[in-house]
Amino acid sequence: MEEKKTLYLECYSGISGDMTVAALLDLGATEENLRRTLARLPVDGYEIRVGRVMKGGLDACDFDVILAEDACRQAHGHTHSHAHAHKHRTWRDIEALLEQAELKPEVLEWSKRMFRIVAEAEGRVHGYPAEEVHFHEVGAVDSIVDIVAAAACLEELRVGRILVSEIWEGKGHVRCQHGILPVPVPAVTEIASAHGLFLKQAQQEGEMVTPTGAAVAALSEGRRPEAFTVERVGIGAGKKEFPRANVLRAMLIEEKPTEDLWMLETNVDDCPGEVLGYAMECLLEAGAKDVFFTPVFMKKNRPAYQISVLCAEEQIREMDAVLFRETTTIGVRRSRVQREVLERRAREVETIYGPALVKVCGLEGKEVCYPEYESVKRICREQGRSFREIYRAVQKAADP
């Protein structure tokens, strides 16, 4: 089975359902699959249009849901709006509608998750259980289509994990089913609160984040990773004109493995070398990722050593205890660091001197093998050979 992908959504001009679908289509999802999926919905009175537009000098994909009663207005150049007085549906109605459509299991799951997110938010806003919420804008035909279309694209692209940037939102007020509401609208703030979305306000009048778009962002498992490579990029157009390009950028990325660690440091100028050596052994036995000493000069030009300890956050207390117990330090500095690591695994190889372990690391699509020190040392002791000789033999056995 094809490996699942990581999708990163860059929301520097907000996010909406139609922007998401457009960006995913530009990323490689097909209009044919999209239309086949939507044809399964027991919903009519609409048509979809997919095209290209220029936004801030960028060529972007444009996705639009045209409702039957809006077709005339669309023909006269009016912009599409998601605020319509359509048939109101409860979450139970929509869930039954989705089940009836016989969607692919993953499309059904994505769709139900997004609607559930909005249902819970609307319920908190209006004081009803999620199952009894009467959807207005999000329950309208265009938004049902937006959500199922987004789910169909996510499934076709084999997306398994979604990450989002901070989400920029405008300011001011917007007119909707309930009258004039502040931006961001209550449903968006509820979704942001419940799912830990990071909102930033742009100095721009108008709504940049819709509840449907916030529901897509709420599928996220976190913010953008620190290190990644970009496989593909898609740009989806919004319907508004802002000073910043009204687009959503979507990327399929490959994350580089990183670790969130802590660096503990202290300087000592009155600690014998034997004590430092023993302290290093104790720190490593206690689970430190790395320990090293750096020659430094302290005040009054005293030669000294800086002790550096790399460890996980849950190990800080134990590392501090070892440093205070086994060295002469009276204070430890600490700072958070990130470590990027290569993917790695252990493998046993057969040499002319017997079995040995090597560390196999992935590097730029290739594998690089490094003989394990302890394994090489053991063979040296057993065979009475030099370290360099055994190291070369293990390396030769490991290389294809």
XYZ file of C-alpha atoms in Angstrom:
400
model
C 0.000 0.000 0.000
C 1.248 3.482 -0.876
C 2.724 5.375 2.052
C 0.561 8.128 3.528
C 1.573 11.742 2.876
C 1.981 14.777 5.115
C 0.016 17.852 4.010
C 1.094 21.327 5.138
C -1.399 24.195 4.758
C 0.051 27.704 4.731
C -2.819 29.959 5.857
C -1.301 33.448 5.481
C -4.469 34.728 3.812
C -6.917 32.716 5.875
C -8.625 29.482 4.906
C -12.049 28.466 3.611
C -13.585 25.311 2.219
C -13.404 26.352 -1.425
C -9.807 27.574 -1.054
C -8.880 24.186 0.425
C -10.478 22.218 -2.401
C -8.826 24.464 -5.007
C -5.393 24.067 -3.390
C -5.763 20.267 -3.223
C -6.826 20.117 -6.866
C -3.780 22.188 -7.791
C -1.701 19.801 -5.705
C -2.696 16.840 -7.853
C -6.184 15.676 -6.886
C -8.291 15.163 -10.009
C -11.514 16.860 -11.025
C -12.759 13.505 -12.360
C -12.510 11.815 -8.947
C -14.048 14.884 -7.329
C -17.096 14.834 -9.615
C -17.544 11.058 -9.182
C -17.554 11.473 -5.403
C -19.960 14.412 -5.385
C -22.318 12.550 -7.734
C -22.920 10.079 -4.893
C -24.409 12.783 -2.649
C -28.233 12.858 -2.462
C -28.030 16.612 -3.038
C -28.946 18.617 -6.127
C -29.492 22.220 -7.153
C -25.837 23.034 -7.710
C -22.958 22.744 -10.142
C -19.210 23.022 -9.618
C -16.675 24.939 -11.661
C -12.917 24.472 -11.675
C -10.654 26.981 -13.411
C -7.563 29.184 -13.140
C -7.317 32.769 -11.888
C -4.541 35.231 -11.072
C -4.239 36.295 -7.443
C -1.572 38.842 -6.579
C 0.371 37.798 -9.659
C 0.103 34.101 -8.737
C -1.530 31.527 -10.993
C -4.035 29.725 -8.756
C -6.700 27.065 -9.061
C -10.260 28.285 -8.486
C -13.047 26.043 -7.176
C -16.619 27.276 -6.985
C -19.992 25.810 -6.061
C -22.751 27.524 -8.065
C -26.233 27.127 -6.597
C -29.236 27.092 -8.900
C -30.719 30.288 -7.466
C -27.347 32.018 -7.742
C -26.622 31.058 -11.347
C -28.196 34.224 -12.694
C -26.221 36.443 -10.322
C -23.003 34.553 -11.150
C -23.611 35.150 -14.849
C -23.711 38.894 -14.133
C -20.335 38.840 -12.377
C -21.388 38.846 -8.723
C -18.968 37.126 -6.373
C -19.944 33.891 -4.695
C -20.887 34.010 -0.995
C -21.278 31.187 1.476
C -24.033 32.989 3.427
C -27.320 31.693 2.018
C -30.757 31.005 3.535
C -30.893 27.356 2.476
C -32.696 24.447 4.070
C -31.526 24.018 7.642
C -30.205 20.588 8.617
C -29.237 19.102 11.962
C -26.016 17.174 12.463
C -28.121 13.978 12.477
C -29.550 14.932 9.068
C -26.096 15.523 7.614
C -24.658 12.328 9.096
C -27.524 10.334 7.549
C -26.979 12.116 4.226
C -23.290 11.193 4.239
C -23.999 7.573 5.180
C -26.578 7.331 2.398
C -24.040 8.523 -0.186
C -21.951 5.309 0.050
C -18.706 7.267 0.047
C -15.313 5.601 0.314
C -14.602 4.832 4.000
C -11.801 7.382 4.274
C -13.832 10.094 2.495
C -16.742 9.408 4.846
C -14.461 9.601 7.893
C -12.837 12.908 6.836
C -16.271 14.404 6.046
C -17.843 13.337 9.336
C -14.890 14.642 11.311
C -15.111 18.091 9.716
C -18.882 18.356 10.177
C -18.586 17.132 13.751
C -16.015 19.841 14.499
C -18.379 22.527 13.230
C -21.411 20.960 14.958
C -19.667 21.028 18.322
C -18.568 24.638 17.789
C -22.037 25.777 16.730
C -23.502 23.915 19.704
C -21.260 25.784 22.147
C -22.131 29.091 20.473
C -25.905 28.573 20.559
C -26.232 26.419 23.677
C -27.429 23.171 22.070
C -26.076 19.599 22.004
C -24.045 19.036 18.839
C -26.591 16.500 17.520
C -29.406 19.060 17.707
C -27.607 22.011 16.123
C -29.421 23.432 13.119
C -26.759 24.304 10.585
C -27.152 27.492 8.612
C -24.263 28.475 6.347
C -22.364 25.232 6.937
C -25.476 23.136 6.445
C -26.186 24.725 3.074
C -25.613 22.772 -0.111
C -22.463 24.669 -1.067
C -20.763 23.905 2.250
C -21.759 20.249 2.210
C -20.164 20.068 -1.212
C -17.053 21.947 -0.019
C -16.475 19.525 2.865
C -17.070 16.321 0.907
C -14.971 17.663 -1.965
C -12.099 18.397 0.424
C -12.414 14.911 1.911
C -12.361 13.335 -1.565
C -9.169 15.226 -2.441
C -7.475 14.290 0.846
C -8.242 10.625 0.232
C -7.046 10.703 -3.386
C -3.785 12.399 -2.412
C -3.219 9.730 0.278
C -2.964 12.350 3.030
C -2.438 10.780 6.428
C -1.281 13.795 8.424
C -2.151 17.494 8.209
C -0.094 20.388 9.595
C -1.037 24.070 9.492
C 0.784 27.368 9.881
C -0.565 30.165 12.045
C -3.903 31.243 10.570
C -4.322 34.884 9.603
C -7.754 36.407 10.109
C -9.184 39.813 9.258
C -11.013 42.247 11.512
C -14.283 44.167 11.589
C -17.733 42.643 11.120
C -19.528 40.330 8.697
C -23.221 39.926 7.860
C -24.536 36.367 8.118
C -27.637 34.333 9.023
C -27.637 35.643 12.600
C -27.143 39.294 11.657
C -23.926 41.286 11.975
C -21.185 39.394 13.824
C -17.584 40.277 14.723
C -14.671 38.793 12.807
C -13.624 36.084 13.479
C -17.176 34.770 13.729
C -18.068 32.867 16.941
C -17.925 29.415 15.352
C -14.365 30.063 14.158
C -13.187 31.210 17.608
C -14.797 28.148 19.191
C -13.044 25.811 16.750
C -9.738 27.620 17.325
C -10.154 27.323 21.093
C -11.170 23.652 21.061
C -8.409 22.541 18.691
C -5.507 24.815 19.612
C -5.388 26.755 16.342
C -3.044 29.749 16.382
C -4.875 32.826 15.034
C -3.135 36.059 14.026
C -4.978 39.244 13.122
C -4.141 40.945 9.845
C -4.748 44.663 9.385
C -7.399 43.762 6.858
C -11.135 44.421 7.033
C -13.243 41.370 6.330
C -13.566 37.651 7.021
C -10.576 35.537 5.995
C -11.446 32.338 7.899
C -14.779 30.536 7.501
C -16.084 27.816 9.852
C -15.574 25.251 7.088
C -11.981 26.377 6.613
C -11.387 26.319 10.372
C -12.743 22.754 10.451
C -10.170 21.719 7.843
C -7.410 23.369 9.891
C -8.696 21.620 13.025
C -7.760 18.279 11.436
C -4.167 19.376 11.931
C -1.801 17.497 14.207
C 0.429 20.508 14.758
C 2.320 23.453 13.316
C 4.843 23.387 10.478
C 7.855 21.159 11.224
C 11.240 22.824 11.533
C 12.848 20.794 8.763
C 11.196 19.342 5.671
C 11.509 18.926 1.936
C 8.694 19.895 -0.449
C 7.391 17.230 -2.813
C 4.633 19.273 -4.492
C 2.896 22.653 -4.131
C -0.686 23.691 -4.869
C -2.247 27.163 -4.721
C -5.973 27.651 -4.166
C -7.696 30.973 -4.830
C -10.064 32.750 -2.478
C -12.940 34.875 -3.707
C -11.871 38.178 -2.150
C -9.329 40.838 -3.070
C -6.945 41.739 -0.262
C -3.628 43.635 -0.315
C -2.000 40.241 0.309
C -2.734 37.540 -2.271
C -5.965 35.802 -1.249
C -4.630 32.273 -1.678
C -4.127 29.117 0.346
C -0.861 27.310 -0.323
C -0.840 23.539 0.197
C 2.301 21.410 0.162
C 2.986 17.709 0.293
C 6.104 17.525 2.416
C 8.564 15.003 3.769
C 9.488 15.764 7.334
C 13.045 15.506 8.580
C 13.170 13.723 11.945
C 13.874 16.163 14.794
C 13.980 15.842 18.555
C 13.105 18.479 21.141
C 15.877 18.224 23.722
C 17.507 20.275 26.484
C 21.126 21.339 26.820
C 22.422 21.560 30.391
C 25.722 23.415 30.875
C 27.956 24.317 33.743
C 31.558 25.569 34.131
C 33.956 24.099 36.699
C 37.526 25.209 37.452
C 38.156 23.134 40.581
C 37.193 19.626 39.495
C 39.890 16.937 38.898
C 39.935 15.053 35.616
C 39.165 11.715 37.300
C 36.004 13.225 38.812
C 34.905 14.616 35.436
C 35.447 11.234 33.763
C 33.349 9.469 36.388
C 30.645 12.148 36.172
C 30.415 11.582 32.406
C 29.929 7.843 32.958
C 27.183 8.513 35.511
C 25.393 10.959 33.195
C 25.451 8.529 30.267
C 24.277 5.647 32.466
C 21.405 7.873 33.648
C 20.235 8.258 30.035
C 21.914 11.423 28.705
C 21.852 11.618 24.906
C 25.369 13.075 24.859
C 27.966 14.475 27.264
C 31.072 16.458 26.319
C 33.673 18.759 27.851
C 34.965 21.997 26.337
C 38.117 23.794 27.610
C 37.239 27.377 28.634
C 38.744 30.251 30.592
C 36.727 31.564 33.519
C 37.081 34.772 35.516
C 40.578 35.571 36.751
C 41.809 33.641 33.666
C 41.372 30.288 35.347
C 41.496 27.335 32.921
C 38.338 25.295 33.308
C 35.918 22.933 31.596
C 32.380 23.518 30.398
C 30.299 20.395 30.953
C 27.529 20.016 28.351
C 24.744 17.463 28.754
C 22.096 16.757 26.104
C 18.942 15.120 27.444
C 15.150 14.826 27.167
C 12.965 17.172 29.217
C 11.859 14.423 31.599
C 15.523 13.672 32.415
C 16.488 17.202 33.509
C 15.961 16.603 37.229
C 18.035 13.421 37.214
C 20.857 15.058 35.204
C 20.919 17.998 37.625
C 21.154 15.569 40.537
C 24.176 13.815 38.980
C 25.953 17.113 38.207
C 25.474 18.465 41.727
C 26.431 15.160 43.339
C 29.439 14.216 41.218
C 31.027 17.587 40.342
C 31.888 20.791 42.166
C 29.331 22.922 40.308
C 26.920 25.139 42.238
C 24.682 26.059 39.274
C 23.459 24.617 35.955
C 22.244 26.544 32.906
C 19.645 25.039 30.622
C 18.227 25.829 27.171
C 15.860 24.083 24.780
C 17.429 22.807 21.553
C 16.308 20.855 18.512
C 18.317 18.009 17.064
C 17.806 16.802 13.511
C 18.629 13.128 13.141
C 18.902 10.741 10.238
C 16.575 7.756 10.117
C 18.566 4.843 11.435
C 18.366 1.148 12.272
C 20.743 -1.608 13.387
C 21.737 -4.458 11.075
C 23.929 -7.486 11.575
C 26.490 -8.312 8.885
C 28.734 -11.343 8.471
C 32.491 -10.703 8.278
C 35.444 -13.069 7.933
C 35.891 -12.609 11.689
C 32.273 -13.336 12.604
C 29.042 -11.333 12.954
C 29.138 -7.598 13.612
C 26.587 -4.832 14.036
C 26.370 -1.752 11.828
C 24.225 1.364 12.071
C 22.285 1.995 8.834
C 21.373 5.662 8.270
C 19.176 7.126 5.534
C 20.820 10.053 3.754
C 19.286 11.805 0.697
C 17.491 8.671 -0.436
C 20.535 6.467 0.061
C 21.699 4.277 2.932
C 25.040 4.771 4.660
C 26.457 2.132 7.019
C 28.665 2.788 10.045
C 30.258 -0.049 12.059
C 29.181 -0.030 15.713
C 32.103 0.783 18.010
C 31.311 -1.814 20.690
C 30.929 -4.536 18.071
C 34.276 -3.660 16.461
C 35.966 -3.508 19.875
C 34.634 -6.960 20.824
C 36.025 -8.563 17.640
C 39.384 -6.818 18.148
C 39.652 -8.346 21.630
C 38.537 -11.786 20.422
C 40.784 -11.874 17.337
C 43.769 -9.895 18.539
C 43.494 -7.590 15.522
C 43.844 -3.826 15.206
C 40.791 -1.563 15.373
C 41.384 -0.180 11.881
C 41.612 -3.673 10.379
C 38.345 -4.864 11.919
C 36.591 -1.575 11.141
C 37.508 -1.900 7.444
C 36.338 -5.532 7.386
C 32.958 -4.646 8.882
C 32.581 -1.685 6.529
C 33.352 -3.900 3.518
C 30.787 -6.494 4.648
C 28.144 -3.809 5.128
C 28.588 -2.056 1.785
C 26.529 -3.538 -1.079
